[in-house]
Backbone as a ProteinNet text record, in pm:
[ID]
protein_1_A
[PRIMARY]
XXXXXXXXXXXXXXXXXXXXXXXXXXXXXXXXXXXXXXXXXXXXXXXXXXXXXXXXXXXXXXXXXXXXXXXXXXXXXXXXXXXXXXXXXXXXXXXXXXXXXXXXXXXXXXXXXXXXXXXXXXXXXXXXXXXXXXXXXXXXXXXXXXXXXXXXXXXXXXXXXXXXXXXXXXXXXXXXXXXXXXXXXXXXXXXXXXXXXXXXXXXXXXXXXXXXXXXXXXXXXXXXXXXXXXXXXXXXXXXXXXXXXXXXXXXXXXXXXXXXXXXX
[TERTIARY]
-6950.4	-6843.7	-6655.6	-6622.4	-6424.9	-6420.9	-6350.6	-6189.1	-6053.2	-5938.4	-5840.9	-5739	-5682.7	-5543.9	-5438.4	-5339	-5233.4	-5144.4	-5132.5	-5014.2	-5087.9	-4966.5	-4971.5	-5128.9	-5145.2	-5217.4	-5173.4	-5170	-5171.3	-5314.1	-5303.5	-5332.5	-5409.2	-5526.3	-5478.2	-5576.9	-5578.9	-5606.8	-5647.7	-5820.2	-5979.7	-5923.7	-5781.1	-5756.9	-5767.1	-5805.3	-5842.9	-5794.8	-5753.4	-5713.9	-5813.2	-5746.2	-5781.9	-5949.3	-5804.7	-5836.8	-5996.7	-5970.4	-6084.1	-6172.1	-6181.2	-6280.8	-6351.3	-6252.6	-6275.9	-6487.2	-6288.6	-6449.5	-6537.8	-6579.9	-6674.7	-6854.6	-6751.7	-6860.9	-6921.3	-6891.4	-6933.6	-6994	-6973.7	-7005.1	-6937.1	-6887.6	-6726	-6657.5	-6596.7	-6537.4	-6326.3	-6298.5	-6146.7	-6068.2	-6013.4	-5896.6	-5742	-5598.2	-5522.3	-5456.2	-5367.6	-5247.2	-5093.8	-5021.3	-4837.3	-4778.2	-4721.9	-4672.4	-4484.9	-4522.2	-4321.2	-4283.2	-4197.9	-4037.4	-3969.2	-3918.8	-3764.7	-3703.5	-3556.7	-3444.1	-3359.5	-3293.3	-3276.3	-3076.7	-3077.9	-2957.5	-2885.8	-2788	-2662.2	-2697.6	-2700.3	-2798	-2698.2	-2550.1	-2454.6	-2472.4	-2460.1	-2454.1	-2600.5	-2662.2	-2835.6	-2828.6	-2746.5	-2792.6	-2634.3	-2528.8	-2442.8	-2496.3	-2566	-2609.8	-2794.6	-2846.7	-2983	-2909.4	-2826.2	-2723.6	-2689.6	-2669	-2614.5	-2677	-2826.4	-2920.2	-2878.4	-2763.9	-2710.9	-2638.5	-2651	-2613.5	-2697.5	-2805	-2928.4	-3022.2	-3079.7	-3234.7	-3286.5	-3302.8	-3483.6	-3487.8	-3528.3	-3563.2	-3731.6	-3659.2	-3783.7	-3834.7	-3953.5	-3965	-4089.7	-4082.6	-4145.6	-4259.5	-4177.7	-4277.4	-4242.2	-4324	-4294.5	-4238	-4161.7	-4045.1	-3888.5	-3864.3	-3769	-3818.4	-3954.7	-3938.9	-3946.3	-3896.4	-3903.2	-3752	-3704.9	-3486.5	-3484.8	-3599.6	-3538.2	-3485.7	-3606.5	-3659.7	-3534.3	-3500.7	-3397.9	-3256	-3238.9	-3121.8	-3134	-3296.1	-3282.6	-3313.5	-3299.1	-3310.2	-3165.3	-3093.1	-2965.1	-2840.6	-2865.4	-2752.9	-2776.1	-2815.4	-2933	-2962.4	-2989.1	-3056.1	-3198.6	-3270.7	-3369.4	-3349.3	-3311.9	-3323.2	-3268.3	-3130.4	-3104.1	-3152.9	-3262.7	-3339.3	-3440	-3483.9	-3631.5	-3556.9	-3421.8	-3399.1	-3348.8	-3334.2	-3259.9	-3268.3	-3221.1	-3242.9	-3351.7	-3481.1	-3597.9	-3619.5	-3640.7	-3586.8	-3491.1	-3354	-3317.7	-3348	-3429.9	-3536.8	-3593.8	-3679.3	-3785.7	-3754.2	-3694.5	-3631.6	-3693.9	-3649.3	-3653.3	-3738.2	-3758.3	-3887.6	-3897.7	-3955.1	-3988.6	-4067.1	-4091.3	-4174.4	-4220.5	-4284.1	-4332.5	-4473.2	-4511.5	-4661.7	-4688.2	-4807	-4912.9	-4908.4	-5110	-5098.5	-5082.5	-5026.7	-4977.1	-4873.4	-4775.1	-4621.3	-4641.7	-4702.7	-4697.8	-4717.4	-4832	-4827.1	-4743.8	-4652.1	-4533	-4465.4	-4457.6	-4308.9	-4366.7	-4550	-4538.6	-4526.9	-4528.3	-4550.6	-4372.5	-4279.6	-4131	-4074.2	-4216.1	-4237.1	-4200.6	-4184.7	-4156.8	-4246.5	-4275.4	-4398.7	-4368.6	-4519.8	-4457.7	-4568.1	-4451.6	-4585.3	-4578.8	-4631.9	-4661.5	-4703.7	-4802.9	-4848.9	-4957.4	-5023.5	-5139.6	-5142.3	-4986.6	-4898	-4978.5	-4982.6	-5009.6	-4903.2	-4840	-4760.4	-4604.1	-4480.4	-4330.1	-4322.8	-4381.5	-4364.1	-4446.4	-4551.6	-4673.2	-4525.3	-4459.2	-4435.1	-4281.3	-4270.6	-4152.6	-4131.2	-4284.8	-4369	-4360.7	-4417.8	-4455.6	-4277	-4219.2	-4033.6	-4028.8	-4037.8	-3960.2	-3969.4	-4129.5	-4220.8	-4158.7	-4173.6	-4137.3	-3945.4	-3883.6	-3720.6	-3674.9	-3534.9	-3422.2	-3308	-3331.4	-3235.1	-3148.2	-2968.4	-2878.6	-2810.1	-2893.8	-2815.2	-2932.1	-2852.9	-2930.7	-3020.9	-3162.4	-3189.7	-3148.2	-3273.1	-3174.4	-3296.9	-3196.4	-3423.4	-3293.9	-3417.4	-3382.6	-3468.5	-3472.4	-3527.7	-3491.5	-3520.4	-3539.7	-3448.5	-3451	-3342.3	-3454.2	-3579.6	-3691.6	-3700.9	-3612.8	-3690.7	-3715.7	-3761.2	-3783.2	-3734.3	-3623.6	-3515.8	-3595	-3778.1	-3874.8	-3752.4	-3778.6	-3786.9	-3650.2	-3598.4	-3468.6	-3397	-3425.6	-3446.8	-3475.9	-3658.9	-3642.1	-3583.5	-3578.9	-3488.4	-3422.3	-3324.9	-3153.8	-3174.3	-3273.3	-3313.2	-3314.1	-3385.4	-3452.8	-3296.7	-3243.9	-3145.2	-3093.3	-3257.3	-3201.4	-3107.7	-3040.9	-2960.3	-3008.3	-2994.8	-3131.6	-2941.3	-2976.8	-2887.8	-2959.1	-2941.3	-3039.4	-2939.6	-2990.4	-2970.1	-3056.1	-3013.9	-3122.2	-3113.1	-3247.9	-3212.7	-3308.5	-3307.1	-3377.7	-3404.3	-3349.7	-3486.5	-3584.4	-3617.2	-3740.9	-3731.7	-3773.9	-3758.7	-3906.6	-3916.7	-4048.1	-4139.2	-4198.8	-4246.4	-4323.5	-4173.6	-4175.3	-4320.1	-4374	-4533.8	-4649.5	-4637.8	-4690	-4837.1	-4691.9	-4830	-4861.5	-4828.8	-4940.2	-5006.4	-4980.2	-5091.7	-5263.4	-5214.2	-5266.9	-5312.2	-5275.1	-5324.7	-5403.2	-5357.6	-5529.2	-5619	-5630.3	-5733	-5841.6	-5804.7	-5867	-5907.7	-5833.8	-5953.5	-5997.4	-6025.4	-6112.6	-6175	-6209.8	-6264.1	-6321.6	-6180.9	-6271.7	-6249.8	-6262.6	-6213	-6276.5	-6151.5	-6235.5	-6292.6	-6369.4	-6446.3	-6314.1	-6226.5	-6145.8	-6005.1	-5871.3	-5766.3	-5726.6	-5643.2	-5597.2	-5408.9	-5366.4	-5256.5	-5188.8	-5086.9	-5036.5	-4922.1	-4829.1	-4689.2	-4656.4	-4558.3	-4514.9	-4417.9	-4354.2	-4272.3	-4420.1	-4475.3	-4591.1	-4686.7	-4661.3	-4700.2	-4669.1	-4548.1	-4394	-4396.8	-4394.8	-4385.5	-4510.7	-4604.3	-4784.8	-4874	-4862.1	-4916.5	-4880.7	-4820	-4772.6	-4886.3	-4890	-4974.5	-5117.1	-5175.1	-5266.6	-5341	-5257.7	-5257.3	-5295.8	-5170.8	-5182.5	-5345.4	-5359.3	-5439.3	-5658.8	-5658.4	-5832.4	-5808.9	-5649.3	-5715.3	-5863.5	-5915.3	-6031.3	-6079.9	-6072.3	-6190.3	-6128.9	-5994.4	-5953.7	-5987.1	-6089.2	-6118.2	-6234.6	-6268.2	-6382	-6308.8	-6223.5	-6151.2	-6156.4	-6147.8	-6168.9	-6049.2	-5904.5	-5800	-5736.4	-5680.9	-5697.1	-5611.5	-5566.3	-5379.7	-5419.1	-5293.8	-5314.9	-5325	-5231.5	-5189.9	-5105.9	-5101.8	-5043.3	-4896.4	-4794.6	-4716.6	-4777	-4839.3	-4877.4	-5014	-5034.5	-5152.4	-5070.9	-4927.4	-4851.1	-4830.3	-4828.7	-4720.3	-4846.1	-4935.2	-5027.4	-5059	-5097.3	-5108.2	-5032.6	-4898	-4699.7	-4790.8	-4740.6	-4831.1	-4996	-5038.7	-5206.1	-5249.3	-5289.9	-5423.3	-5487.5	-5592.8	-5726	-5683.9	-5709.1	-5705.9	-5853.7	-5905.3	-6059.8	-6062.6	-5942.6	-5916.7	-5839	-5748.8	-5750.2	-5709.4	-5694.5	-5783.1	-5703.9	-5788.6	-5795.2	-5710.7	-5631.8	-5562.5	-5518.3	-5358.7	-5331	-5365.9	-5511.1	-5517.5	-5658.3	-5727.2	-5799.4	-5961.2	-5969.5	-6128	-6168.3	-6085.2	-6036.3	-6012.4	-5977.3	-5904.6	-6083.4	-6109.4	-6284.7	-6332.6	-6361.5	-6485.4	-6427.7	-6272.3	-6309.8	-6299.6	-6290.8	-6354	-6485.2	-6509.6	-6708.5	-6752.4	-6794.6	-6781.5	-6700.1	-6613.6	-6494.5	-6615.4	-6630.8	-6740.9	-6946.6	-6919.9	-7062.4	-7090.8	-7181.3	-7148.6	-7136.8	-7141.6	-7020.8	-6891.7	-6842.1	-6710.9	-6667	-6560.1	-6518.3	-6401.5
3440.4	3356.9	3460.3	3455.5	3450.5	3420.8	3379.5	3250.4	3402.9	3320.9	3303.7	3285	3378.1	3181	3299.6	3190.6	3246.2	3264.1	3379.2	3376.7	3461.5	3528.5	3715.5	3668	3795.4	3796.2	3857	3787.4	3793.6	3789.7	3977.4	3916	3875.1	3831.7	3770.1	3843.4	3820.1	3873.8	3999.6	3875.3	3980.8	4080.8	4122.5	4215.1	4186	4071.4	4009.9	3825	3862.7	3706.1	3625.5	3458.1	3375.9	3352.2	3271.1	3290	3365.8	3524.7	3553.8	3532.7	3558.4	3478.9	3368.2	3251.3	3132.6	3072.4	3174	3167.8	3262.8	3405.4	3452.9	3404.6	3297.2	3219.7	3104.3	3107.1	3065.3	3145.1	3224.7	3326.5	3408.7	3304.7	3317.3	3452.9	3518.2	3685.1	3619.6	3608.4	3577.4	3691.6	3649	3798.7	3707.8	3753.1	3735.3	3815.7	3689.6	3741.6	3707.6	3768.9	3700.3	3710.4	3519.4	3464.4	3454.7	3460.7	3449	3573.2	3569.5	3674.9	3582.2	3637	3489.2	3658	3617	3604.2	3537.2	3628.2	3537.3	3520.4	3368.5	3357.9	3318	3266.3	3221	3252.2	3368	3460.9	3424.7	3467.1	3508.7	3267.1	3239.3	3151.5	3043	3066.2	3033.5	3099	3219.4	3281.8	3203.3	3135.8	3158	2963.6	2866.3	2799.8	2790.3	2947.5	2927.7	2943	3023.7	3067.2	2904.4	2793.4	2663.9	2613.2	2618.8	2442.6	2309.7	2418.7	2273.5	2127.2	2183.4	2064.4	2005.1	2044.8	2005.7	1952	1818.4	1730.7	1858.9	1950.3	2026.8	2114.7	2134.7	2222.9	2190.2	2178	2146.8	2272.7	2310.2	2371.3	2335.8	2395.1	2376	2458.4	2521.8	2672.6	2821.4	2909.2	3001.5	3090.7	3065.5	3116.8	3108.4	2957.3	3009.2	3012	2988.6	3091	3270.2	3332.6	3448.3	3461.5	3335.2	3387.4	3364	3311.7	3306.7	3444	3471.9	3696.4	3756.2	3713.1	3797.3	3816	3713.9	3671.3	3684.8	3696	3775.8	3898.8	3945.2	4158.9	4189.5	4171.8	4145.8	4121.5	4083.2	4005.5	4030.2	4164.8	4222.3	4126	4006.3	3876.8	3833.7	3982.2	3931	3929.1	3989.1	3975.6	3893.6	3809.6	3707.9	3581.5	3564.8	3491.1	3503.7	3595.8	3625.3	3523.1	3608	3579.7	3419.1	3384.3	3228.4	3053.7	3175.9	3038.1	3047	3122.6	3131.2	2937.7	2918.8	2830.7	2730.2	2762.2	2613.7	2522.8	2651.8	2497.2	2461.4	2555.5	2499.6	2348.8	2320.9	2250.5	2086.1	2080.2	2054.8	2008.3	1939.1	1957.2	2021.4	2142	2191	2181.3	2049.4	1997.5	2112.9	2086.3	2187.4	2096.9	2188.7	2119.1	2253.6	2181.3	2316.2	2389.6	2467.1	2538.8	2768.8	2676.9	2891.6	2881.2	2778.8	2827.3	2788.5	2649.3	2661.8	2817.8	2870.3	3038.4	3097	3073.1	3188.2	3091.9	2984.7	2878.4	2966.2	2995.1	3022	3207	3259.6	3363.6	3459.8	3378.4	3402.5	3356.1	3280.5	3201.6	3027.5	3011.8	2847.4	2756.5	2655.7	2534.2	2451.2	2372.2	2296.6	2212.1	2124.1	2027.3	1952.5	1851.9	1769	1880.2	2043.7	2033.2	2089	1937	1857.6	1756.1	1715.6	1635.7	1659.9	1805.8	1844.9	1857.7	1740.4	1792.8	1711.9	1737.2	1665.2	1524.1	1447	1284.4	1252.9	1317.6	1264.4	1313.3	1443.1	1515.6	1417	1336.8	1245.7	1135.4	1049.1	998.1	952.7	1127.6	1190.4	1154.3	1219.7	1316.2	1109.9	1045.4	904.5	830.1	828.9	752.6	824.4	938.6	1002.3	1061.4	1042.7	1124.7	1031.3	1033.4	944.9	1022	1152.8	1262	1176.2	1223.8	1131.4	1268.2	1410.7	1530.3	1582.5	1578.5	1582.6	1712	1702.4	1774.6	1886.3	2011.9	2166.4	2184.2	2164.5	2228.6	2240.9	2442.9	2572.1	2523.2	2556.7	2544.7	2567.6	2615	2709.1	2547	2682.6	2629.4	2523.8	2529.7	2398.8	2355.2	2254.8	2213.4	2056	1969.5	1811.3	1744.3	1611.1	1559.6	1438.5	1404.5	1302.9	1333.2	1432.5	1484	1418.4	1473.5	1473	1261.3	1243.4	1120.4	1023.6	975.4	930.8	906.5	1019.4	1059.3	964	1043.9	913.8	828.4	768.1	594.9	551.5	645.8	546.8	618.8	665.3	677.8	820.8	908.9	1022.2	1094.9	1176	1266.4	1436.1	1491.3	1644.7	1695.7	1858.6	1895.9	2011.2	2086.1	2061.9	2229.6	2325.1	2456.4	2547	2613.3	2674.3	2806.7	2878.5	3036.1	3105.6	3031.3	3101.2	3119.9	3167.9	3079.9	3180.6	3095.3	3125.4	3182.5	3326.1	3456.7	3440.2	3441.3	3525.2	3683	3744.2	3801.2	3886.4	4004.2	4052.4	4202.6	4189.1	4181.8	4069.9	3989.3	3888.1	3922.8	3952.3	3956.9	4050.3	4209.2	4316	4369	4253.3	4200.1	4064.4	3997.5	3924.4	3970.6	4097.7	4152.9	4254	4285.7	4410.9	4286.7	4222.9	4145.2	4104.2	4076.6	3968.4	4081.1	4247	4326.3	4395.2	4374.7	4420.2	4277.8	4203.8	4072.9	3975.2	4003.7	3844.9	3769	3625.1	3480.9	3390.4	3364.3	3357	3189.1	3106.8	3057.9	2921	2991.6	2850.3	2935.6	2880.6	2874.6	2780.5	2894.8	2795.4	2783.9	2693.9	2711.4	2656	2683.6	2732.9	2652.5	2669	2563.6	2572.1	2432.6	2348.8	2493.1	2558.4	2696.2	2837.1	2805.3	2934.4	2916.5	2716.5	2777.6	2724.8	2748.3	2778	2865.1	3050.8	3175.4	3218.4	3169.8	3169.4	3162.2	3049.4	2966.8	3006.9	3022	3106.3	3236.6	3305.7	3404.3	3439.7	3294.4	3249	3163.4	3145.2	3114.5	3119	3230.5	3369.2	3478	3515.9	3627.6	3494.1	3372.2	3295.2	3268.1	3178.8	3108.4	3086.8	3113.6	3012.6	2951.8	3085.3	3037.2	2944.1	2870.3	2834.8	2711.7	2660	2512.1	2576.6	2631.2	2643.7	2669.8	2680.4	2697.9	2572.4	2636.9	2481.2	2449.5	2402.1	2445.6	2349.5	2430.7	2403.7	2389.2	2221.7	2209.4	2323.3	2336.9	2316.7	2223.8	2152.6	2001.1	1889.6	1761.9	1662	1709.9	1788.5	1811.4	1844.3	1988	2120.5	2028.3	1933.5	1876.8	1758.5	1696.4	1623.4	1771.6	1868.5	1961.8	1984.1	1984.8	2015.7	1966.8	1863.4	1702.7	1651.2	1718.7	1743.4	1838.4	1939.6	2016.9	2012.6	1894.7	1863.6	1918.4	2006.5	2065.9	1920.9	2002.2	1913.5	1960.8	1871.7	1895.9	1912.5	2005	1966	1947	1948.4	1959.7	1962	1882.8	1932.9	1925.4	2002	2058.7	1950.4	1963.1	1789.7	1824.2	1986.7	1955.8	2137.9	2148.3	2255.7	2486.1	2368.1	2508.3	2588.6	2776	2840.2	2704.4	2647.9	2616.4	2487	2399.7	2289.8	2347.6	2470.7	2497.8	2608.2	2598	2695.7	2599.7	2423.1	2371.8	2287.6	2243.4	2186.5	2314.7	2411.5	2473.2	2500.3	2582.4	2480.5	2312.9	2285.6	2073.7	2187.2	2184.1	2142	2235.6	2388.6	2475	2458.6	2339.7	2242.3	2167.4	2120.1	2060.8	1959.3	1889.6	1705	1778.7	1848.4	1818.3	1804.1	1739.7	1663.1	1625.2
9278.6	9433.6	9360.1	9486.4	9445.5	9488.6	9379.8	9361.8	9315	9407.5	9380.1	9311.3	9239.1	9149.1	9131.1	9224	9236.1	9068.4	9036.6	8902.9	8840.6	8720.2	8686.3	8562.1	8572.9	8473.2	8286.2	8242.1	8106.4	8018.5	7937.6	7855.3	7695.6	7640.5	7528.7	7426.9	7291.3	7196.6	7274.8	7362.2	7302.8	7452.7	7477.2	7630.8	7738.2	7705	7901	7939.5	8012.7	8111.2	8076.5	7995.9	7936.7	8038.8	8197.2	8354	8360.2	8417.4	8414.4	8376.5	8240.3	8094.7	8108.5	8134.6	8202.8	8326	8401.2	8552	8531	8454	8478.1	8450.7	8323.3	8211	8319.9	8457.3	8530.1	8649.6	8618.8	8699.3	8841.1	8812.4	8928.9	8866.7	9009.7	9026.5	9070.7	8977.6	9002.1	8972	9101.6	9101.9	9109.4	9026.8	9042.9	9082	9157.4	9200.7	9188.5	9166.3	9091.3	9271.7	9287.2	9349	9317.9	9233.6	9141.7	9074.1	9101.3	8988.1	8897.8	8808.2	8741	8719.1	8699.9	8696.8	8562.5	8497.4	8350.9	8425.8	8338.5	8377.3	8230.5	8218.9	8098.5	7994.9	7981.2	7869.4	7767.7	7744.1	7691.3	7592.4	7683.9	7661.5	7541.5	7586.4	7553.9	7445.1	7442	7239.3	7163.9	7216	7112.1	7085.7	7195.5	7149.6	7040	7028.5	6977.9	6808.7	6817.5	6697.7	6613.4	6687.6	6607.6	6612.2	6532	6559.4	6515.7	6409	6342.4	6454.4	6543	6617.8	6729.9	6736	6817.9	6719.8	6767.2	6686.4	6723.9	6766.4	6789.7	6943.8	7008.9	7129.9	7258.7	7344	7400.3	7486.2	7471.1	7622.3	7712.3	7864.3	7959.6	7964.9	8013.7	8032.1	7952.5	7961.2	7920	7951.9	8051.6	8102.1	8022.5	7942.2	7909.1	7759.7	7653.4	7536.1	7586.8	7718.6	7697.6	7639.6	7775.5	7746.2	7595.7	7506.1	7330.6	7348.9	7326.8	7360.8	7305.9	7514.2	7620	7488.9	7444.7	7344.5	7222.1	7177.3	7120.6	7059.2	7167.9	7224.9	7201	7343.3	7376.2	7297.5	7196.3	7105.5	6994.7	6949.6	6799.7	6699.2	6738.7	6649	6647.4	6601.4	6575.1	6464.7	6364.6	6236.4	6194.9	6207.7	6203.5	6221.7	6333	6368.4	6255.9	6246.5	6154.7	5990.1	6002.7	5781.3	5782.9	5899.7	5881.9	5982.9	6164	6176.9	6275	6204.8	6247.5	6198.7	6046.9	5958.3	5993.5	6029.6	6089.8	6179.7	6279.9	6449.9	6369.6	6217.4	6201.8	6125.5	6109.2	6009.1	6082.6	6295.2	6394.6	6448.5	6578.4	6619.4	6695.5	6764.7	6858.3	6994.5	7100.1	7146.5	7261.9	7313.9	7504.5	7505.5	7669.2	7766.2	7748	7665.5	7744.9	7642.3	7578.8	7549.6	7572	7689.2	7673.8	7615.2	7664.3	7635.4	7389.5	7380.4	7285.9	7182.8	7218.5	7255.1	7172.2	7325.9	7322.5	7260	7181.5	7099.4	7022.6	6890.7	6794.3	6815.6	6860.3	6834.6	6783.9	6807.3	6792.5	6701.5	6623.2	6471.9	6417.4	6559.4	6574.8	6595.9	6448.2	6483	6629	6660	6774.9	6725.7	6867.1	6803.2	6992.6	7031.4	7184.6	7284.9	7234.3	7331.8	7467.8	7344.6	7430.1	7522.2	7545.1	7617.7	7813.5	7838.7	7992.4	8063	8071.8	8202.6	8118.9	8214.2	8129.1	8120.2	8149.7	8181.7	8001.1	8013.7	7870	7761.9	7808.7	7715.2	7644.1	7800.3	7726.1	7645.1	7716.9	7615.9	7512.5	7456.4	7291.7	7230.8	7294	7218	7204.1	7353	7281.2	7204.7	7191.2	7041.4	6921	6905.8	6770.3	6730.6	6827.2	6836.2	6778.9	6640.6	6634.4	6600.4	6619.5	6662.4	6685.2	6605.6	6695.9	6790	6760.2	6830.6	6948.1	7012.2	7192.9	7186.8	7217.8	7184.1	7336.5	7291.3	7353.8	7405.4	7606.1	7633.9	7755.6	7747.3	7822.8	7895.7	8084.6	8213.6	8327.5	8384.1	8522.9	8636.8	8792.1	8855.6	8892.9	8910.6	8957.8	8924.2	8759	8669.8	8727	8668.9	8773.5	8675.9	8691.6	8610	8573.5	8598	8481.6	8306.3	8320.1	8152.4	8122.6	8149.8	8076.9	8125.3	8239.9	8251.2	8147.7	8196.5	8082.5	7945.4	7866.1	7728.9	7795.3	7818.6	7838.1	7930.9	7901.5	7985.8	7866.5	7720.5	7610.6	7511	7525.3	7462.1	7381	7373.9	7325.5	7438.3	7341.9	7421.1	7459.4	7540.2	7569.4	7680.3	7645.3	7725.2	7762.2	7836.1	8021.9	7983.9	7967.9	8074.9	8095.6	8225.9	8346.5	8248.2	8241.2	8175.1	8275.8	8382.2	8449.7	8621.2	8716.9	8821.4	8918.2	8979.6	9065.3	9128.5	9190.2	9323.5	9369.1	9500.5	9543.8	9504.4	9423.9	9403.1	9459.2	9443.7	9614.9	9654.5	9586	9607.3	9749.7	9772.3	9775.5	9851.8	9963.5	10105.6	10121.4	10100.1	10017.6	9937.6	9895.9	9789.8	9788.3	9888.6	9947.8	10081.8	10122.9	10276.7	10227.5	10071.8	10031.7	9935.9	9950.3	9834.2	9984.5	10043.2	10255.2	10261.2	10271.2	10310.5	10267.2	10118.9	10027.2	10065.8	10007.9	9886.3	10030.4	10140.6	10205.6	10240.4	10222.4	10277.1	10068	9989.6	9886.7	9870.5	9800.2	9735.4	9808.6	9681.6	9614	9585.9	9558.3	9584.1	9452.4	9383.5	9325.7	9300.5	9262.3	9307.9	9196.4	9053	8978.2	8964.1	9020	9141.3	9239.1	9239.8	9386	9499	9348.7	9441.6	9430.1	9369.7	9449.6	9539.5	9570.6	9699	9833.4	9777.8	9945.4	9946.2	9868.5	9896.7	9975.2	9902.2	9926.3	10067.9	10087.6	10199.7	10374	10346.1	10488	10521.6	10471.7	10399.7	10440.3	10299.9	10358.3	10464.5	10521.3	10671.1	10744.7	10784.4	10884.7	10861	10673.1	10671	10668.9	10664.6	10626.2	10782.1	10901.2	11011.3	11033.8	11117.5	11121.6	11038.7	10904.4	10825.1	10665.5	10716.4	10593.7	10567.1	10628.8	10632.1	10486.8	10545.8	10417.6	10294.2	10263.4	10159.5	10032.8	9921.6	9827.9	9705	9814.7	9711.7	9546.8	9507.2	9327.8	9351	9235.5	9216.1	8993.7	8939.8	8815.4	8740	8806.4	8771.3	8895.6	8877.2	8977	9072.5	8959.7	9048.5	9152.1	9045.1	9244.1	9293.9	9288.8	9342.5	9450.6	9429.9	9464	9599.6	9604.1	9678.1	9769.9	9671.2	9838	9949.7	9882.3	9987.9	10109.8	9990.2	10124.7	10242.4	10227.5	10307	10420.8	10330.8	10492	10453.7	10303.4	10245.4	10139	10201.2	10114.5	9984	9881.3	9763.1	9619.7	9707.5	9641.1	9421.5	9423.3	9267.4	9185.2	9110.2	9011.4	8790	8808.9	8629.6	8604.6	8517.7	8381.5	8273.5	8260.6	8138.7	8232.6	8189.2	8191.1	8144.8	8180.7	8020.3	8100.9	8065.2	8174.4	8132.1	8030.1	8047.9	8112.7	8138.6	8271.4	8342.2	8378.5	8529.8	8629.7	8435.8	8499.9	8576.2	8430.3	8545.4	8609.9	8621.4	8797.3	8914	8925.7	8953	9012.3	8940.1	8928.7	8995.1	9003.1	9022.1	9110.4	9198.5	9338.9	9405	9321.4	9480	9491	9430.6	9405.3	9556.7	9613.7	9706	9706.8	9562.8	9607.5	9599.8	9523.1	9465.1	9373.2	9372.3	9206.4	9222.6
[MASK]
++++++++++++++++++++++++++++++++++++++++++++++++++++++++++++++++++++++++++++++++++++++++++++++++++++++++++++++++++++++++++++++++++++++++++++++++++++++++++++++++++++++++++++++++++++++++++++++++++++++++++++++++++++++++++++++++++++++++++++++++++++++++++++++++++++++++

């Protein structure tokens, strides 16, 4: 049974995308099509802030892209050596909060220790931070243009200072239409389609509706989390399943259940 995931393919240490592997364990043939691209912003400003950990109580990462912005700062300003020798340890003396294991893995790769990765979404992470945080210094929160205000608002309401900095913007992937056309012509209508963000839904839905035609009612629509599920519902699409957590294993289990006759 063929399933479509609207996300970037990313190989893990085993040389395979973990979503493809987990879905394959259930006998599902997954194809990944990227629907979003990203442009980095405010690199000099972010680089300057990263150079002064003494001014912050810690860091917050809610997306892999924000971590990639750190890597870009280190490369562009030739700070890799100073990061390895001193900056990294200074940040590790503080709290580094993250949402999700995928983001945590990238943060670990740049040498930082993480906490909160099992929270699953920004709202739960905010609750976790409120319970843990006592620093009077602001938490540095690199984010995208489409960030939801819920995390900084919850923290500020609890008196925890946050300094948000927009470090990337989301744009449609230039190959969306061509890749979807190719998929549908070669594979036909998928049994399920998984969306990974509201913006991914926005940029791909029209093409999917056109390509699926009357067969769209046969597709099980799946969301990686509650925010994306709300976006699907707002478009009038039935949400067959929302992953219990934003991980390959949880998503694969959810899709498998959704494709069974009784659904999930």
